[in-house]
mmCIF file of C-alpha atoms in Angstrom:
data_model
loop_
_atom_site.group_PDB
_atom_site.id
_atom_site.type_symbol
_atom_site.label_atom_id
_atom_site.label_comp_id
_atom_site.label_asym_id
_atom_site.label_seq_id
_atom_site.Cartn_x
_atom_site.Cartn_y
_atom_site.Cartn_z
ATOM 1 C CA UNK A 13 -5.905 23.242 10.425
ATOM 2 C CA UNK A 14 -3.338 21.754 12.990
ATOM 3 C CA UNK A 15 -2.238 18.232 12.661
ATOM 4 C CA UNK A 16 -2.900 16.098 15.914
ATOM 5 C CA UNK A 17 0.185 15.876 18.395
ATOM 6 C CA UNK A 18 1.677 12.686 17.837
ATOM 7 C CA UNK A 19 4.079 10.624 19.856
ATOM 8 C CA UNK A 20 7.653 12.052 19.518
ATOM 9 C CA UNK A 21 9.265 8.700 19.821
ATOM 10 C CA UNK A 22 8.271 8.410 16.320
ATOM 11 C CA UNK A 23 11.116 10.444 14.930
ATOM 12 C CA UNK A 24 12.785 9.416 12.009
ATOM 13 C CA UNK A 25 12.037 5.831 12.632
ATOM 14 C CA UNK A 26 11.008 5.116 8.999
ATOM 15 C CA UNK A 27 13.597 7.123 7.368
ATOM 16 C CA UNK A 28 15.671 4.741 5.243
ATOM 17 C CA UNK A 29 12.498 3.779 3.668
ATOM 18 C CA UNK A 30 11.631 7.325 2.942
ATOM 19 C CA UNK A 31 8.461 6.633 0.651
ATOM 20 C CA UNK A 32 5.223 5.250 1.592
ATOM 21 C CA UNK A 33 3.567 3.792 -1.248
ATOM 22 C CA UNK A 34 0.220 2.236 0.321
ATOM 23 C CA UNK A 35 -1.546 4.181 2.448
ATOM 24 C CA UNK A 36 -5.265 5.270 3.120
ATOM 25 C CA UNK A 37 -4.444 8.865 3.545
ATOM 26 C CA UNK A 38 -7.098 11.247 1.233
ATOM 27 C CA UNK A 39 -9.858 12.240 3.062
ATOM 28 C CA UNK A 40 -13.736 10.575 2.963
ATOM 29 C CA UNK A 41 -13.091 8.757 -0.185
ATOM 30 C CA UNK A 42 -12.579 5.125 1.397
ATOM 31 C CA UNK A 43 -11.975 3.236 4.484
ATOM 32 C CA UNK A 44 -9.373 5.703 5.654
ATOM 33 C CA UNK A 45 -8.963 8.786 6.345
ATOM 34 C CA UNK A 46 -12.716 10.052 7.097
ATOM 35 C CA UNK A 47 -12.032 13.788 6.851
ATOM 36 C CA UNK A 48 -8.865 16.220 6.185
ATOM 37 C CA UNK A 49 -7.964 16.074 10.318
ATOM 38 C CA UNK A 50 -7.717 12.261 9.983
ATOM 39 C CA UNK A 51 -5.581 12.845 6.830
ATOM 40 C CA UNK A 52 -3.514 15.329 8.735
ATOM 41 C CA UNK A 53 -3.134 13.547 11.843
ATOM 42 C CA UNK A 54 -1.928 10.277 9.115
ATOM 43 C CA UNK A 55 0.664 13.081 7.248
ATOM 44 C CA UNK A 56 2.233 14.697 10.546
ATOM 45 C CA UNK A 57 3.205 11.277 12.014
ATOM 46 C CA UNK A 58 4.447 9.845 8.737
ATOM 47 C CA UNK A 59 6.349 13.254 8.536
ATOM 48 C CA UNK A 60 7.690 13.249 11.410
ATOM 49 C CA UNK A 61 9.041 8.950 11.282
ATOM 50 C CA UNK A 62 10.922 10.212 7.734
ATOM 51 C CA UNK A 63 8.775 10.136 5.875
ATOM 52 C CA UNK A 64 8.787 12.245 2.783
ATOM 53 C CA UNK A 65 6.913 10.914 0.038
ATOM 54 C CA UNK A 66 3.501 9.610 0.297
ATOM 55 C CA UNK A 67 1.845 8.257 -2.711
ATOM 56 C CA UNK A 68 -1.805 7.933 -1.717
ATOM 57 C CA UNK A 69 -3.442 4.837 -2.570
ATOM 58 C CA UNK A 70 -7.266 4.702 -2.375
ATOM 59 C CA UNK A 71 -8.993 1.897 -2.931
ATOM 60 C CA UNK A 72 -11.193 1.272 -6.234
ATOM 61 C CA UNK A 73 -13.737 -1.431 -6.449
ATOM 62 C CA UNK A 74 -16.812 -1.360 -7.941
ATOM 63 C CA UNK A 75 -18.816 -3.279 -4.799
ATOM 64 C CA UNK A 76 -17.422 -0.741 -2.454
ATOM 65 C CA UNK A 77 -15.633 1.925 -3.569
ATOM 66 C CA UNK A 78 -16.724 3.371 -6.629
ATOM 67 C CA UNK A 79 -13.333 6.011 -6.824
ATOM 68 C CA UNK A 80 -12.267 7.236 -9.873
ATOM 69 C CA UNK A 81 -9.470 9.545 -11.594
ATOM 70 C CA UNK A 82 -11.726 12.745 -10.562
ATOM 71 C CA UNK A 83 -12.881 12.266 -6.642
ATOM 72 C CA UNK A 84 -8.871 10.622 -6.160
ATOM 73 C CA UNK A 85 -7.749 14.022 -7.801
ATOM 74 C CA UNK A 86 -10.365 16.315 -6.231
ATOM 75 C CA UNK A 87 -9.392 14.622 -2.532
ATOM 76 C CA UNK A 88 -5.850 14.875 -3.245
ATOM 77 C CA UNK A 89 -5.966 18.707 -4.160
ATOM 78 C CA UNK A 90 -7.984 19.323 -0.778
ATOM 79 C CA UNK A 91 -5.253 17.622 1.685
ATOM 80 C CA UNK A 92 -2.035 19.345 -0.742
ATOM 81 C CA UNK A 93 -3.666 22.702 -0.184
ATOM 82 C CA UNK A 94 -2.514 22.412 3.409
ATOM 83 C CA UNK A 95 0.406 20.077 3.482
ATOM 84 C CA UNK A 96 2.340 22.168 0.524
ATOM 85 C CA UNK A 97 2.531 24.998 3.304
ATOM 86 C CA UNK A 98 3.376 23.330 6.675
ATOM 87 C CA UNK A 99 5.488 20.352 5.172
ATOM 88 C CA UNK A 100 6.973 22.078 1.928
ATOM 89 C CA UNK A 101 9.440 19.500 1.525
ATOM 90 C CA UNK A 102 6.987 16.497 1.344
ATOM 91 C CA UNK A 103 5.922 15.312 -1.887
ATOM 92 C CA UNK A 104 2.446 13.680 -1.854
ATOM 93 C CA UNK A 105 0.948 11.973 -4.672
ATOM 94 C CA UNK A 106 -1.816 9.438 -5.655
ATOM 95 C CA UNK A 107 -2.072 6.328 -7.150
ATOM 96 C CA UNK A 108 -5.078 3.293 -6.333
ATOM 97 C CA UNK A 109 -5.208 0.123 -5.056
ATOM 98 C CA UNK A 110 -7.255 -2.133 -7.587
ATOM 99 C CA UNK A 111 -9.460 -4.966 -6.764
ATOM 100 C CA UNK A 112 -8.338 -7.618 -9.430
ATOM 101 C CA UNK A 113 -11.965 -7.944 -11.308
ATOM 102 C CA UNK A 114 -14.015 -7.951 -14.064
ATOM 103 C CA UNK A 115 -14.219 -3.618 -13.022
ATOM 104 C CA UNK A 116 -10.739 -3.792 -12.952
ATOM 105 C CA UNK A 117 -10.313 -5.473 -16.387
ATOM 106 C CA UNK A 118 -12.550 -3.029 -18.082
ATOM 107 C CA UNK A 119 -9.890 -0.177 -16.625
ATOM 108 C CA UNK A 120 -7.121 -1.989 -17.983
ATOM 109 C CA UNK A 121 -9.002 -1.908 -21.296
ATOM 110 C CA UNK A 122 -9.649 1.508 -21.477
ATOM 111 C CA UNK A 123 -6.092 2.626 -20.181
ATOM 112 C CA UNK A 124 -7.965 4.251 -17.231
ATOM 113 C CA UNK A 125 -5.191 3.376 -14.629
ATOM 114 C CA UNK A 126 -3.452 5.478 -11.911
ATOM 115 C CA UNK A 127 0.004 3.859 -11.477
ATOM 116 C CA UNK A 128 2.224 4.527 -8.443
ATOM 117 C CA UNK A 129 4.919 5.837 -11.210
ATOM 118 C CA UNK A 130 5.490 4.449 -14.865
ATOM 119 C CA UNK A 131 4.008 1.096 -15.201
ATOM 120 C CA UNK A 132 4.128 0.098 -11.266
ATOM 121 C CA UNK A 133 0.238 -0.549 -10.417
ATOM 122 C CA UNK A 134 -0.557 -1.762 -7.217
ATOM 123 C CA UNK A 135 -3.071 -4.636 -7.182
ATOM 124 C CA UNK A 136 -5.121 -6.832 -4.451
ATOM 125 C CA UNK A 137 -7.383 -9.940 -4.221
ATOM 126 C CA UNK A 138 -9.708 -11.270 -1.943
ATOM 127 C CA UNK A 139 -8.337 -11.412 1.925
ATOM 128 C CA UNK A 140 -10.558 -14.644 2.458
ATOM 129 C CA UNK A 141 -11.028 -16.595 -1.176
ATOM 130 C CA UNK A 142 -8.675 -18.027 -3.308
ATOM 131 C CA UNK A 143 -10.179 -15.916 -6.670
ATOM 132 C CA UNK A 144 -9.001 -18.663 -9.190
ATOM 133 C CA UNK A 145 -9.243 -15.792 -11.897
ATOM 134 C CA UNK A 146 -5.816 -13.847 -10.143
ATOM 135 C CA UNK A 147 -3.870 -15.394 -11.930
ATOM 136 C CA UNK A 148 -5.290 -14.336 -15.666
ATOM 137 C CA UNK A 149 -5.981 -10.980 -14.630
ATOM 138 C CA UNK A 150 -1.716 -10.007 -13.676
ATOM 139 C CA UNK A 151 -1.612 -11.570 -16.853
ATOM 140 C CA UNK A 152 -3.366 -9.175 -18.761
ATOM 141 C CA UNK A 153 -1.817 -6.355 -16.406
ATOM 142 C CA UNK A 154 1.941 -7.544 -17.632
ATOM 143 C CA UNK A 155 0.477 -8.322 -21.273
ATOM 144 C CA UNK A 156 -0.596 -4.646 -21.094
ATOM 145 C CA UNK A 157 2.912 -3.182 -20.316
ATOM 146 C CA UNK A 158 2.506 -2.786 -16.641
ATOM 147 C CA UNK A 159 4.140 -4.273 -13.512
ATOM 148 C CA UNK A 160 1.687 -5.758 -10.952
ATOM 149 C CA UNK A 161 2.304 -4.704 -7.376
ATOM 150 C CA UNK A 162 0.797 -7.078 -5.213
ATOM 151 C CA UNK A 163 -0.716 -5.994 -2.183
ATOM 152 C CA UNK A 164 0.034 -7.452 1.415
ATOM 153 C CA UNK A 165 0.283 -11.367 0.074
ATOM 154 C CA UNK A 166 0.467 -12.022 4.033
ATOM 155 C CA UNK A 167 -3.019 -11.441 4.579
ATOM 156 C CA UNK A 168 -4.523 -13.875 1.758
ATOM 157 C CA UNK A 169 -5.883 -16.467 4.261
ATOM 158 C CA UNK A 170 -6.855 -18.709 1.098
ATOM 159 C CA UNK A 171 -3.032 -18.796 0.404
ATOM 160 C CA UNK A 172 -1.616 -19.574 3.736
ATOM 161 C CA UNK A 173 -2.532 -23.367 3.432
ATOM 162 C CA UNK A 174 -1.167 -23.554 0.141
ATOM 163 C CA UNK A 175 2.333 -21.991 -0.279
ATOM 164 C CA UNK A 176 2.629 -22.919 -3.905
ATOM 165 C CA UNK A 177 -0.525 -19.769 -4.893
ATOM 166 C CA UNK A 178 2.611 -17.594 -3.653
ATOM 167 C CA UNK A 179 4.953 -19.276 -5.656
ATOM 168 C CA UNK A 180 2.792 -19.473 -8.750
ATOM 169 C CA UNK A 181 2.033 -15.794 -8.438
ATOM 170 C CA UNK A 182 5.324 -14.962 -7.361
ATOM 171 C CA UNK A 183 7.066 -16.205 -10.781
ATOM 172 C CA UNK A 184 4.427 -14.640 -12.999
ATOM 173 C CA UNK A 185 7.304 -11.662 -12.769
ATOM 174 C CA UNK A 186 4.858 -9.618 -10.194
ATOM 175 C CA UNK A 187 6.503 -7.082 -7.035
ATOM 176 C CA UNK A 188 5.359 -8.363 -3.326
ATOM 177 C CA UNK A 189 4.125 -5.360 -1.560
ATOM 178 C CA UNK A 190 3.993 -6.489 2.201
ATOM 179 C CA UNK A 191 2.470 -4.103 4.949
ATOM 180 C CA UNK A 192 4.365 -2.191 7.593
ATOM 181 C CA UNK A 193 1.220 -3.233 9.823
ATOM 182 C CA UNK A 194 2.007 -6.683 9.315
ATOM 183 C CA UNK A 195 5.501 -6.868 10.477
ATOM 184 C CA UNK A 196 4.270 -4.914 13.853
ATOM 185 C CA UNK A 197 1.707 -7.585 14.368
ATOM 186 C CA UNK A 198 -1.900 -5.249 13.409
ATOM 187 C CA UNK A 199 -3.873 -8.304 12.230
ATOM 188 C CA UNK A 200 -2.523 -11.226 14.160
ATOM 189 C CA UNK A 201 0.259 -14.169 14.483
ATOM 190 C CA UNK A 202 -0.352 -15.982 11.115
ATOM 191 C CA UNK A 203 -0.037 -12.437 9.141
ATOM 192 C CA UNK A 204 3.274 -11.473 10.646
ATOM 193 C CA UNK A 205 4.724 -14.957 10.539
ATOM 194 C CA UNK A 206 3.689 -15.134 6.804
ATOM 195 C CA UNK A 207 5.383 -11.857 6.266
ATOM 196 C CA UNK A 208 8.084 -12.666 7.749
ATOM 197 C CA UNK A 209 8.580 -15.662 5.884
ATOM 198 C CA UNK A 210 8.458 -13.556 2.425
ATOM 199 C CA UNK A 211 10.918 -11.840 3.439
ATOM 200 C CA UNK A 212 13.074 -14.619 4.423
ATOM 201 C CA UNK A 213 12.573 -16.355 1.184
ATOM 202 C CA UNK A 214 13.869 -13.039 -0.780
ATOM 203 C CA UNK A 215 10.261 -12.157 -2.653
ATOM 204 C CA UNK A 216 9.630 -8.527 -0.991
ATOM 205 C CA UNK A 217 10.512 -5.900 -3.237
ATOM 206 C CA UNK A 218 8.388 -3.045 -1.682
ATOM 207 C CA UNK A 219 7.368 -1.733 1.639
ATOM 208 C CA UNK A 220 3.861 -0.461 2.748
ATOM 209 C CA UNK A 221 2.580 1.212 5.903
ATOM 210 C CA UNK A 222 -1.510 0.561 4.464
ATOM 211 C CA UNK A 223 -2.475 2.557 7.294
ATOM 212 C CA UNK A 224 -5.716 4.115 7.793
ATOM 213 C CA UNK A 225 -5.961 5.864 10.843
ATOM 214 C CA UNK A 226 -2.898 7.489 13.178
ATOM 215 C CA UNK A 227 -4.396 5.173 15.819
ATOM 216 C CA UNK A 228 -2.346 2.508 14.232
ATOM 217 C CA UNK A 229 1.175 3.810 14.342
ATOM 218 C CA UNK A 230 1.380 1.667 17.676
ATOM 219 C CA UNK A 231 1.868 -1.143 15.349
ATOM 220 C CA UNK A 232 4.441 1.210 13.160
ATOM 221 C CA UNK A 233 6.859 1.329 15.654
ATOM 222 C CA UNK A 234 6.565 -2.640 16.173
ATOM 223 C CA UNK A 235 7.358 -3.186 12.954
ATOM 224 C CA UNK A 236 10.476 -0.953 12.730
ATOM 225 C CA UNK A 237 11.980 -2.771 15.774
ATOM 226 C CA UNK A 238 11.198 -6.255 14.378
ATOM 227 C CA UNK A 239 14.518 -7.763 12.784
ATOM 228 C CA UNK A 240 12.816 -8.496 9.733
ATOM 229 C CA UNK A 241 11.978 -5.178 8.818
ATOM 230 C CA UNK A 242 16.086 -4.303 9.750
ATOM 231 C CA UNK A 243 16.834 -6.709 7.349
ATOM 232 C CA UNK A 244 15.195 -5.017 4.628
ATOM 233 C CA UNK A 245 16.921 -1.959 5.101
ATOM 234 C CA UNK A 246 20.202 -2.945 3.333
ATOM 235 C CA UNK A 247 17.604 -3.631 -0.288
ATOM 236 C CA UNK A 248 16.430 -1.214 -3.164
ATOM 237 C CA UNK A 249 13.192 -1.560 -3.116
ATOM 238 C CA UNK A 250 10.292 -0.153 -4.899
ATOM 239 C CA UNK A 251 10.318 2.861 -1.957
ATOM 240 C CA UNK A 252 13.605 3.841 -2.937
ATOM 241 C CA UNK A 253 13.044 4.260 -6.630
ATOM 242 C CA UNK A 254 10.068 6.052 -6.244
ATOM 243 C CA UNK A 255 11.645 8.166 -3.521
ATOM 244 C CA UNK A 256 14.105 9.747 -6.324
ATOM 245 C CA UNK A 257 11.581 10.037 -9.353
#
């Protein structure tokens, strides 16, 4: 199976972040990747910006997608069967990105979790309503042992009006995850403003791309030329520790 040719001005551009750590990358399990050329076409163009550890984050949610340790695994092993050959020195793994509810809880409960590494387990809310529950549920993650990774806090329309959610979150001791999409300006103004100002105030401690199809590099190679995202380059973040485990 041969990757899809993608644009050779994308070489090396996301190098010093060398891990991706949200991304929609394992075939027909979610809203990404629909099949292994998709996943393929997503793996040769990270590859080729730098890229060289994926950690593949599907999404689990009971309303929508019902994943769980066994289809993530099963639609890992089918992409790693070809990427092991043609990009031997690219480690992929998987992970999930949790909806924070009551489905979510009952994981937590059972210990049924697929962290990015150790404790780090990457989290999400609603992108329109302010869940009043968030809150209790990072909680229970931290009370549990493990470190909440919060998902794109940019894109939480309920919190844009009210910067104080993203302080209140903020100091429960969580990691803000903000997307690579963001910063190149995929879903609008107000996202990559509210990005931006994260990173202004300090509170990003990990990089996404959350792509889902090659189609969106476009906005990729935005984001890398965006002097917020060169300002980040000089940090440890959450990429760069996971990079080395």
């Amino acid at each position: 199976m041969i990757p899809a040719v993608t644009d050779p001005d994308n070489n090396e551009i996301l190098k010093s972040l060398g891990c991706d750590l949200h991304i929609h990358v394992l075939p027909g399990i979610d809203d990404g990747a629909q099949n292994l050329n998709d996943s393929l076409a997503l793996v040769d163009a990270h590859y080729r910006a730098g890229i060289r550890k994926i950690i593949a984050t599907p999404h689990i949610r009971m309303d929508f997608f019902v994943n769980t340790q066994e289809s993530i695994h099963n639609a890992w092993l089918r992409l790693t069967e070809i990427t092991r050959e043609q990009y031997p020195d690219l480690v992929i793994a998987y992970a999930a990105e949790y909806f924070a509810d009551d489905y979510f809880l009952t994981l937590l409960d059972k210990r049924e979790i697929l962290p990015l590494a150790g404790n780090y387990v990457l989290v999400e809310t609603s992108l329109r309503h302010d869940l009043v529950y968030f809150g209790d549920i990072i909680r229970e993650m931290i009370l549990k042992g493990y470190q909440p990774v919060i998902a794109h806090p940019e894109r939480y329309k309920a919190w844009h009006n009210n910067p104080e959610r993203y302080n209140e979150i903020y100091e429960l001791g969580v990691i803000f995850q903000i997307n690579l999409l963001s910063i190149g300006g995929a879903y609008g103004p107000t996202e990559q403003i509210m990005a931006e100002r994260l990173i202004q105030q300090g509170w990003i401690g990990a990089l996404g791309s959350d792509l889902h199809r090659v189609s969106q590099y476009k906005y990729i190679k935005q984001a890398v030329e965006n002097p917020y995202f060169k300002s980040l380059r000089d940090l440890k973040l959450l990429n760069h520790t996971l990079l080395s485990d």
